[in-house]
mmCIF file of C-alpha atoms in Angstrom:
data_model
loop_
_atom_site.group_PDB
_atom_site.id
_atom_site.type_symbol
_atom_site.label_atom_id
_atom_site.label_comp_id
_atom_site.label_asym_id
_atom_site.label_seq_id
_atom_site.Cartn_x
_atom_site.Cartn_y
_atom_site.Cartn_z
ATOM 1 C CA MET A 1 52.832 -35.514 -84.650
ATOM 2 C CA ASN A 2 49.997 -38.077 -85.019
ATOM 3 C CA GLU A 3 50.141 -41.411 -86.785
ATOM 4 C CA LEU A 4 48.336 -40.097 -89.852
ATOM 5 C CA SER A 5 50.851 -37.347 -90.542
ATOM 6 C CA ASP A 6 53.718 -39.755 -89.839
ATOM 7 C CA ARG A 7 52.531 -42.253 -92.396
ATOM 8 C CA ALA A 8 50.957 -40.040 -95.050
ATOM 9 C CA VAL A 9 53.181 -39.386 -98.061
ATOM 10 C CA PRO A 10 54.090 -35.693 -98.556
ATOM 11 C CA ASP A 11 53.091 -35.472 -102.235
ATOM 12 C CA ALA A 12 49.713 -37.188 -101.805
ATOM 13 C CA MET A 13 46.603 -35.163 -102.552
ATOM 14 C CA ARG A 14 45.337 -33.275 -99.534
ATOM 15 C CA GLY A 15 42.175 -34.741 -98.068
ATOM 16 C CA ASN A 16 42.491 -37.943 -100.110
ATOM 17 C CA TRP A 17 40.263 -40.792 -98.949
ATOM 18 C CA VAL A 18 43.177 -43.185 -98.390
ATOM 19 C CA ASP A 19 44.586 -41.077 -95.538
ATOM 20 C CA HIS A 20 41.218 -40.245 -94.010
ATOM 21 C CA SER A 21 38.675 -42.975 -94.806
ATOM 22 C CA ALA A 22 40.369 -46.214 -95.861
ATOM 23 C CA PRO A 23 40.751 -48.995 -93.254
ATOM 24 C CA SER A 24 44.039 -48.634 -91.426
ATOM 25 C CA TRP A 25 45.240 -52.100 -92.526
ATOM 26 C CA ALA A 26 44.708 -51.214 -96.185
ATOM 27 C CA ARG A 27 46.387 -47.802 -96.200
ATOM 28 C CA PRO A 28 49.993 -48.967 -96.712
ATOM 29 C CA TYR A 29 48.947 -51.082 -99.712
ATOM 30 C CA LEU A 30 46.820 -48.323 -101.210
ATOM 31 C CA ARG A 31 49.800 -45.979 -100.837
ATOM 32 C CA LEU A 32 52.041 -48.570 -102.481
ATOM 33 C CA ALA A 33 49.636 -48.554 -105.438
ATOM 34 C CA ARG A 34 49.615 -44.721 -105.379
ATOM 35 C CA ILE A 35 45.836 -44.612 -104.922
ATOM 36 C CA ASP A 36 46.410 -41.472 -102.841
ATOM 37 C CA ARG A 37 48.195 -39.894 -105.837
ATOM 38 C CA PRO A 38 45.925 -40.325 -108.873
ATOM 39 C CA ILE A 39 48.063 -38.076 -111.078
ATOM 40 C CA GLY A 40 50.104 -41.188 -111.972
ATOM 41 C CA TRP A 41 47.064 -42.925 -113.487
ATOM 42 C CA TRP A 42 46.289 -39.879 -115.578
ATOM 43 C CA LEU A 43 49.798 -39.527 -116.927
ATOM 44 C CA LEU A 44 49.854 -43.212 -117.841
ATOM 45 C CA VAL A 45 46.389 -43.431 -119.400
ATOM 46 C CA LEU A 46 46.377 -40.159 -121.326
ATOM 47 C CA PRO A 47 48.752 -41.296 -124.110
ATOM 48 C CA CYS A 48 46.485 -44.359 -124.522
ATOM 49 C CA TRP A 49 43.455 -42.095 -124.852
ATOM 50 C CA TRP A 50 45.264 -39.732 -127.260
ATOM 51 C CA SER A 51 46.132 -42.637 -129.511
ATOM 52 C CA ALA A 52 42.645 -44.151 -129.326
ATOM 53 C CA ALA A 53 41.098 -40.790 -130.238
ATOM 54 C CA LEU A 54 43.551 -40.111 -133.066
ATOM 55 C CA VAL A 55 43.022 -43.528 -134.626
ATOM 56 C CA ALA A 56 39.240 -43.054 -134.392
ATOM 57 C CA SER A 57 39.597 -39.939 -136.528
ATOM 58 C CA TYR A 58 41.949 -41.806 -138.878
ATOM 59 C CA GLN A 59 39.344 -44.566 -139.273
ATOM 60 C CA SER A 60 36.498 -42.037 -139.717
ATOM 61 C CA ARG A 61 34.760 -43.198 -136.536
ATOM 62 C CA ALA A 62 32.761 -40.743 -134.461
ATOM 63 C CA PHE A 63 34.442 -41.626 -131.165
ATOM 64 C CA PRO A 64 37.064 -43.996 -129.805
ATOM 65 C CA SER A 65 35.765 -47.243 -128.364
ATOM 66 C CA VAL A 66 34.337 -46.479 -124.934
ATOM 67 C CA MET A 67 35.192 -50.010 -123.820
ATOM 68 C CA ASP A 68 38.805 -49.514 -124.872
ATOM 69 C CA LEU A 69 38.975 -46.219 -122.951
ATOM 70 C CA ILE A 70 37.637 -47.950 -119.830
ATOM 71 C CA LEU A 71 40.027 -50.886 -120.193
ATOM 72 C CA PHE A 72 42.954 -48.531 -120.692
ATOM 73 C CA PHE A 73 41.991 -46.735 -117.479
ATOM 74 C CA ILE A 74 41.730 -49.963 -115.470
ATOM 75 C CA GLY A 75 45.036 -51.135 -116.904
ATOM 76 C CA ALA A 76 46.680 -47.805 -116.112
ATOM 77 C CA VAL A 77 45.574 -47.938 -112.465
ATOM 78 C CA ALA A 78 46.735 -51.548 -112.112
ATOM 79 C CA MET A 79 50.068 -51.136 -113.869
ATOM 80 C CA ARG A 80 50.821 -47.770 -112.287
ATOM 81 C CA GLY A 81 50.307 -49.504 -108.944
ATOM 82 C CA ALA A 82 52.409 -52.509 -109.911
ATOM 83 C CA GLY A 83 55.209 -50.348 -111.289
ATOM 84 C CA SER A 84 55.216 -48.128 -108.217
ATOM 85 C CA THR A 85 55.249 -51.134 -105.890
ATOM 86 C CA TYR A 86 58.174 -52.633 -107.809
ATOM 87 C CA ASN A 87 59.935 -49.266 -107.747
ATOM 88 C CA ASP A 88 59.465 -48.985 -103.966
ATOM 89 C CA ILE A 89 60.882 -52.471 -103.428
ATOM 90 C CA VAL A 90 63.976 -51.742 -105.514
ATOM 91 C CA ASP A 91 64.461 -48.222 -104.120
ATOM 92 C CA ARG A 92 63.710 -48.892 -100.462
ATOM 93 C CA ASP A 93 67.243 -48.039 -99.307
ATOM 94 C CA LEU A 94 67.448 -44.887 -101.424
ATOM 95 C CA ASP A 95 63.961 -43.814 -100.349
ATOM 96 C CA ARG A 96 65.048 -43.767 -96.708
ATOM 97 C CA ARG A 97 67.580 -41.021 -97.559
ATOM 98 C CA VAL A 98 65.105 -38.610 -99.183
ATOM 99 C CA ALA A 99 62.655 -36.570 -97.102
ATOM 100 C CA ARG A 100 59.815 -36.890 -99.615
ATOM 101 C CA THR A 101 60.061 -40.683 -99.903
ATOM 102 C CA LYS A 102 61.231 -41.948 -96.508
ATOM 103 C CA SER A 103 57.643 -42.530 -95.348
ATOM 104 C CA ARG A 104 56.812 -44.839 -98.265
ATOM 105 C CA PRO A 105 55.431 -48.162 -96.983
ATOM 106 C CA VAL A 106 58.384 -50.404 -97.828
ATOM 107 C CA ALA A 107 61.075 -47.873 -96.917
ATOM 108 C CA SER A 108 59.412 -47.153 -93.569
ATOM 109 C CA GLY A 109 58.802 -50.816 -92.765
ATOM 110 C CA GLN A 110 54.999 -50.701 -92.887
ATOM 111 C CA VAL A 111 54.997 -53.408 -95.571
ATOM 112 C CA SER A 112 57.576 -56.195 -95.879
ATOM 113 C CA VAL A 113 59.383 -56.851 -99.146
ATOM 114 C CA LYS A 114 57.637 -60.238 -99.393
ATOM 115 C CA ALA A 115 54.165 -58.756 -98.915
ATOM 116 C CA ALA A 116 54.911 -55.930 -101.353
ATOM 117 C CA SER A 117 56.138 -58.439 -103.943
ATOM 118 C CA LEU A 118 52.916 -60.444 -103.676
ATOM 119 C CA PHE A 119 50.872 -57.269 -103.964
ATOM 120 C CA CYS A 120 52.853 -56.325 -107.086
ATOM 121 C CA VAL A 121 52.044 -59.705 -108.661
ATOM 122 C CA LEU A 122 48.325 -59.312 -107.912
ATOM 123 C CA GLN A 123 48.255 -55.931 -109.619
ATOM 124 C CA CYS A 124 50.114 -57.371 -112.605
ATOM 125 C CA VAL A 125 47.428 -60.054 -112.919
ATOM 126 C CA VAL A 126 44.779 -57.337 -113.246
ATOM 127 C CA GLY A 127 46.881 -55.625 -115.902
ATOM 128 C CA LEU A 128 47.352 -58.942 -117.725
ATOM 129 C CA LEU A 129 43.615 -59.606 -117.806
ATOM 130 C CA VAL A 130 43.096 -56.193 -119.392
ATOM 131 C CA LEU A 131 45.867 -56.806 -121.934
ATOM 132 C CA LEU A 132 44.470 -60.210 -122.941
ATOM 133 C CA SER A 133 41.200 -58.565 -123.989
ATOM 134 C CA PHE A 134 42.975 -56.903 -126.947
ATOM 135 C CA ASN A 135 44.152 -58.304 -130.295
ATOM 136 C CA GLY A 136 47.263 -60.436 -130.642
ATOM 137 C CA PHE A 137 49.471 -57.654 -131.950
ATOM 138 C CA ALA A 138 48.513 -55.355 -129.068
ATOM 139 C CA ILE A 139 49.120 -58.164 -126.560
ATOM 140 C CA GLY A 140 52.644 -58.722 -127.838
ATOM 141 C CA LEU A 141 53.299 -54.997 -127.905
ATOM 142 C CA GLY A 142 52.049 -54.693 -124.350
ATOM 143 C CA PHE A 143 54.490 -57.321 -123.101
ATOM 144 C CA LEU A 144 57.370 -55.388 -124.670
ATOM 145 C CA SER A 145 56.541 -52.430 -122.406
ATOM 146 C CA LEU A 146 57.830 -54.435 -119.435
ATOM 147 C CA LEU A 147 61.443 -53.880 -120.488
ATOM 148 C CA PRO A 148 61.623 -50.118 -119.732
ATOM 149 C CA VAL A 149 59.394 -50.639 -116.689
ATOM 150 C CA LEU A 150 61.821 -53.162 -115.197
ATOM 151 C CA LEU A 151 64.881 -51.051 -116.056
ATOM 152 C CA TYR A 152 63.618 -47.698 -114.802
ATOM 153 C CA PRO A 153 64.287 -47.988 -111.032
ATOM 154 C CA PHE A 154 67.964 -48.741 -111.678
ATOM 155 C CA MET A 155 68.560 -45.854 -114.083
ATOM 156 C CA LYS A 156 68.747 -43.155 -111.412
ATOM 157 C CA ARG A 157 71.839 -44.940 -110.080
ATOM 158 C CA ILE A 158 73.782 -45.037 -113.356
ATOM 159 C CA THR A 159 72.612 -42.142 -115.546
ATOM 160 C CA SER A 160 71.451 -38.567 -115.252
ATOM 161 C CA TRP A 161 68.679 -39.401 -117.726
ATOM 162 C CA PRO A 162 66.288 -41.689 -115.804
ATOM 163 C CA GLN A 163 63.480 -39.430 -117.057
ATOM 164 C CA ALA A 164 64.145 -40.700 -120.591
ATOM 165 C CA VAL A 165 63.621 -44.318 -119.523
ATOM 166 C CA LEU A 166 60.491 -43.322 -117.620
ATOM 167 C CA GLY A 167 59.316 -41.682 -120.834
ATOM 168 C CA LEU A 168 59.781 -44.921 -122.764
ATOM 169 C CA ALA A 169 57.625 -46.736 -120.191
ATOM 170 C CA PHE A 170 54.942 -44.150 -119.419
ATOM 171 C CA SER A 171 54.370 -43.260 -123.082
ATOM 172 C CA TRP A 172 53.772 -46.824 -124.297
ATOM 173 C CA GLY A 173 50.036 -46.206 -124.376
ATOM 174 C CA ALA A 174 50.537 -43.930 -127.384
ATOM 175 C CA LEU A 175 51.356 -47.123 -129.274
ATOM 176 C CA MET A 176 48.723 -49.276 -127.579
ATOM 177 C CA GLY A 177 45.700 -47.173 -128.496
ATOM 178 C CA TRP A 178 46.575 -47.352 -132.174
ATOM 179 C CA ALA A 179 47.562 -51.046 -132.071
ATOM 180 C CA THR A 180 44.320 -52.004 -130.336
ATOM 181 C CA ALA A 181 42.238 -50.432 -133.109
ATOM 182 C CA GLU A 182 44.432 -51.220 -136.130
ATOM 183 C CA GLY A 183 46.272 -54.411 -135.185
ATOM 184 C CA ALA A 184 49.464 -52.689 -136.356
ATOM 185 C CA LEU A 185 51.485 -49.505 -135.911
ATOM 186 C CA ALA A 186 51.823 -46.558 -138.283
ATOM 187 C CA ALA A 187 53.618 -43.217 -138.434
ATOM 188 C CA PRO A 188 50.994 -41.250 -136.425
ATOM 189 C CA ALA A 189 51.376 -43.615 -133.463
ATOM 190 C CA LEU A 190 55.167 -43.399 -133.598
ATOM 191 C CA TRP A 191 55.086 -39.600 -133.699
ATOM 192 C CA LEU A 192 52.633 -39.580 -130.807
ATOM 193 C CA TYR A 193 54.884 -41.938 -128.848
ATOM 194 C CA GLY A 194 57.821 -39.591 -129.383
ATOM 195 C CA ALA A 195 55.697 -36.645 -128.269
ATOM 196 C CA ALA A 196 54.643 -38.470 -125.108
ATOM 197 C CA ILE A 197 58.265 -39.381 -124.297
ATOM 198 C CA ALA A 198 59.349 -35.734 -124.561
ATOM 199 C CA TRP A 199 56.306 -34.665 -122.512
ATOM 200 C CA THR A 200 57.195 -37.191 -119.794
ATOM 201 C CA MET A 201 60.803 -36.019 -119.692
ATOM 202 C CA GLY A 202 59.584 -32.459 -119.226
ATOM 203 C CA TYR A 203 57.074 -33.059 -116.467
ATOM 204 C CA ASP A 204 59.289 -35.538 -114.601
ATOM 205 C CA THR A 205 62.161 -33.052 -114.661
ATOM 206 C CA ILE A 206 59.804 -30.582 -112.996
ATOM 207 C CA TYR A 207 58.866 -33.289 -110.474
ATOM 208 C CA ALA A 208 62.544 -33.933 -109.706
ATOM 209 C CA ILE A 209 63.005 -30.290 -108.667
ATOM 210 C CA GLN A 210 61.402 -31.258 -105.335
ATOM 211 C CA ASP A 211 64.300 -33.557 -104.463
ATOM 212 C CA ILE A 212 67.352 -31.759 -105.860
ATOM 213 C CA GLU A 213 69.158 -31.326 -102.536
ATOM 214 C CA ASP A 214 68.311 -34.753 -101.095
ATOM 215 C CA ASP A 215 69.071 -36.510 -104.395
ATOM 216 C CA ALA A 216 72.511 -34.915 -104.538
ATOM 217 C CA LEU A 217 73.299 -36.168 -101.033
ATOM 218 C CA ALA A 218 71.872 -39.647 -101.673
ATOM 219 C CA GLY A 219 73.647 -40.101 -105.006
ATOM 220 C CA ILE A 220 70.399 -40.188 -106.988
ATOM 221 C CA ARG A 221 70.736 -38.774 -110.491
ATOM 222 C CA SER A 222 68.161 -36.820 -112.499
ATOM 223 C CA THR A 223 67.806 -34.327 -115.320
ATOM 224 C CA ALA A 224 66.981 -31.637 -112.755
ATOM 225 C CA LEU A 225 70.392 -32.169 -111.150
ATOM 226 C CA LEU A 226 72.069 -32.464 -114.533
ATOM 227 C CA PHE A 227 70.771 -29.147 -115.870
ATOM 228 C CA GLY A 228 70.768 -27.233 -112.579
ATOM 229 C CA VAL A 229 69.983 -23.562 -113.179
ATOM 230 C CA ARG A 230 69.269 -24.403 -116.846
ATOM 231 C CA THR A 231 66.407 -26.703 -115.888
ATOM 232 C CA PRO A 232 63.644 -24.327 -117.108
ATOM 233 C CA GLU A 233 65.330 -24.129 -120.526
ATOM 234 C CA ALA A 234 65.692 -27.926 -120.628
ATOM 235 C CA VAL A 235 62.022 -28.399 -119.783
ATOM 236 C CA GLY A 236 61.160 -25.872 -122.483
ATOM 237 C CA LEU A 237 63.179 -27.928 -124.976
ATOM 238 C CA PHE A 238 61.453 -31.167 -123.974
ATOM 239 C CA TYR A 239 58.047 -29.530 -124.190
ATOM 240 C CA GLY A 240 58.933 -27.938 -127.534
ATOM 241 C CA LEU A 241 59.794 -31.372 -128.928
ATOM 242 C CA ALA A 242 56.548 -32.763 -127.492
ATOM 243 C CA SER A 243 54.571 -30.051 -129.263
ATOM 244 C CA LEU A 244 56.344 -30.490 -132.595
ATOM 245 C CA MET A 245 55.912 -34.254 -132.604
ATOM 246 C CA THR A 246 52.261 -33.929 -131.612
ATOM 247 C CA PHE A 247 51.642 -31.756 -134.656
ATOM 248 C CA ALA A 248 53.622 -34.237 -136.785
ATOM 249 C CA ALA A 249 51.308 -37.015 -135.562
ATOM 250 C CA LEU A 250 48.255 -34.972 -136.542
ATOM 251 C CA ILE A 251 49.660 -34.197 -139.976
ATOM 252 C CA SER A 252 50.527 -37.836 -140.679
ATOM 253 C CA ALA A 253 47.060 -38.963 -139.537
ATOM 254 C CA GLY A 254 45.272 -36.332 -141.638
ATOM 255 C CA ALA A 255 43.604 -34.835 -138.561
ATOM 256 C CA GLY A 256 41.188 -31.920 -138.767
ATOM 257 C CA TRP A 257 41.248 -28.402 -137.383
ATOM 258 C CA VAL A 258 39.675 -29.315 -134.012
ATOM 259 C CA ALA A 259 42.591 -31.649 -133.304
ATOM 260 C CA TYR A 260 45.018 -28.847 -134.113
ATOM 261 C CA ALA A 261 43.152 -26.566 -131.719
ATOM 262 C CA GLY A 262 43.525 -29.178 -128.981
ATOM 263 C CA ALA A 263 47.218 -29.554 -129.743
ATOM 264 C CA ALA A 264 47.668 -25.783 -129.613
ATOM 265 C CA ALA A 265 45.952 -25.637 -126.199
ATOM 266 C CA PHE A 266 48.158 -28.515 -125.003
ATOM 267 C CA SER A 267 51.294 -26.700 -126.174
ATOM 268 C CA ALA A 268 50.234 -23.411 -124.589
ATOM 269 C CA HIS A 269 49.704 -25.174 -121.265
ATOM 270 C CA LEU A 270 53.171 -26.730 -121.434
ATOM 271 C CA PHE A 271 54.919 -23.449 -122.135
ATOM 272 C CA HIS A 272 52.976 -21.721 -119.373
ATOM 273 C CA GLN A 273 54.374 -24.364 -117.003
ATOM 274 C CA THR A 274 57.895 -23.675 -118.279
ATOM 275 C CA TYR A 275 57.510 -19.948 -117.642
ATOM 276 C CA ARG A 276 56.444 -20.554 -114.026
ATOM 277 C CA ILE A 277 59.263 -22.953 -112.963
ATOM 278 C CA ARG A 278 61.213 -21.832 -109.910
ATOM 279 C CA LEU A 279 64.040 -24.046 -108.713
ATOM 280 C CA ASP A 280 63.676 -22.886 -105.107
ATOM 281 C CA ASN A 281 59.939 -23.611 -104.888
ATOM 282 C CA ALA A 282 59.233 -27.336 -104.420
ATOM 283 C CA PRO A 283 55.470 -26.934 -103.746
ATOM 284 C CA LEU A 284 55.127 -25.025 -107.023
ATOM 285 C CA ALA A 285 57.045 -27.779 -108.833
ATOM 286 C CA LEU A 286 54.560 -30.341 -107.523
ATOM 287 C CA ARG A 287 51.591 -28.220 -108.641
ATOM 288 C CA LEU A 288 53.070 -27.714 -112.098
ATOM 289 C CA PHE A 289 53.750 -31.435 -112.408
ATOM 290 C CA GLN A 290 50.189 -32.291 -111.365
ATOM 291 C CA SER A 291 48.749 -29.763 -113.824
ATOM 292 C CA ASN A 292 49.859 -32.050 -116.660
ATOM 293 C CA ARG A 293 46.638 -33.988 -116.205
ATOM 294 C CA ASP A 294 44.802 -30.906 -117.470
ATOM 295 C CA ALA A 295 47.305 -30.403 -120.289
ATOM 296 C CA GLY A 296 46.834 -33.985 -121.441
ATOM 297 C CA LEU A 297 43.051 -33.770 -121.213
ATOM 298 C CA LEU A 298 43.078 -30.681 -123.443
ATOM 299 C CA LEU A 299 44.766 -32.698 -126.169
ATOM 300 C CA PHE A 300 42.471 -35.696 -125.692
ATOM 301 C CA VAL A 301 39.321 -33.577 -125.881
ATOM 302 C CA GLY A 302 40.609 -31.913 -129.051
ATOM 303 C CA LEU A 303 41.352 -35.276 -130.676
ATOM 304 C CA ALA A 304 38.050 -36.838 -129.622
ATOM 305 C CA LEU A 305 35.988 -33.850 -130.760
ATOM 306 C CA ASP A 306 37.868 -33.798 -134.045
ATOM 307 C CA ALA A 307 36.839 -37.403 -134.717
ATOM 308 C CA ALA A 308 33.213 -36.551 -133.970
ATOM 309 C CA VAL A 309 33.193 -33.385 -136.094
ATOM 310 C CA ARG A 310 34.859 -35.081 -139.060
ATOM 311 C CA HIS A 311 32.430 -38.000 -138.826
ATOM 312 C CA VAL A 312 29.449 -35.646 -138.898
ATOM 313 C CA LEU A 313 30.881 -33.649 -141.790
ATOM 314 C CA GLN A 314 31.625 -36.778 -143.790
ATOM 315 C CA GLY A 315 28.083 -38.022 -143.162
ATOM 316 C CA THR A 316 26.656 -34.709 -144.313
ATOM 317 C CA MET A 317 28.771 -34.662 -147.439
ATOM 318 C CA GLY A 318 27.999 -38.294 -148.111
#
């Protein structure tokens, strides 16, 4: 086995540029930041984009602020990397016991804890610079997101519901998009946050299917282990709640029919995933997990198009 296959992480995208084109000295740090696994950025930024698109419709704007969308993306990449680096530092001993994670840079000794900690701080600085570009309310709200982020790595040791804490952290953008535009929160943002939490619990339960056997041996807890053979039904419940709360967000925001079409497509995608779950098929679990980028984009496109359509119609009527 060559050095590349020894060091590459099993759930990274095949043919990613980190494994094949990045300088060898940079690869461990790029893997720490999950640059070889962009699905994490998408799952973090999509709730931000949903919220930004929904509030644009609420404010009768044709489209969410392009600058805000770009800043949310940069922040998502930086904070996904920082959170993952922090997670790898905390979990380095557990990671060595799980086949999928034992090659991670800190667990495998490619990067020292000190170097990883410095790298984490640098990524946090990028995230902070993005946050400081928003209004005061959004800045304060953004700092509050650090609490679930800091708690998450420890939850798998003490509860079978670490996916719920991950949901609290990964869904925070559903609040941030609204707060950035309005300088406050309102019912649509809270409903959307709840929907994103349930969505995260569903897709991360699917993700945990990959590690069921190793997690049981290592003492790592998860909803996939908790529900066992009932995992597909549990995911269906999480996704059902995500769908219901998404529609509640649209109702409370007074969204139009295009937004509902996007939400319906989002829900259909989620339930198609649920139907396909197989507990004995880890590669399928990874593909289903990764397909949530497409599910989230369906909802975002529906929300963004709804804002544009409603703006045009209001202009015509006006």
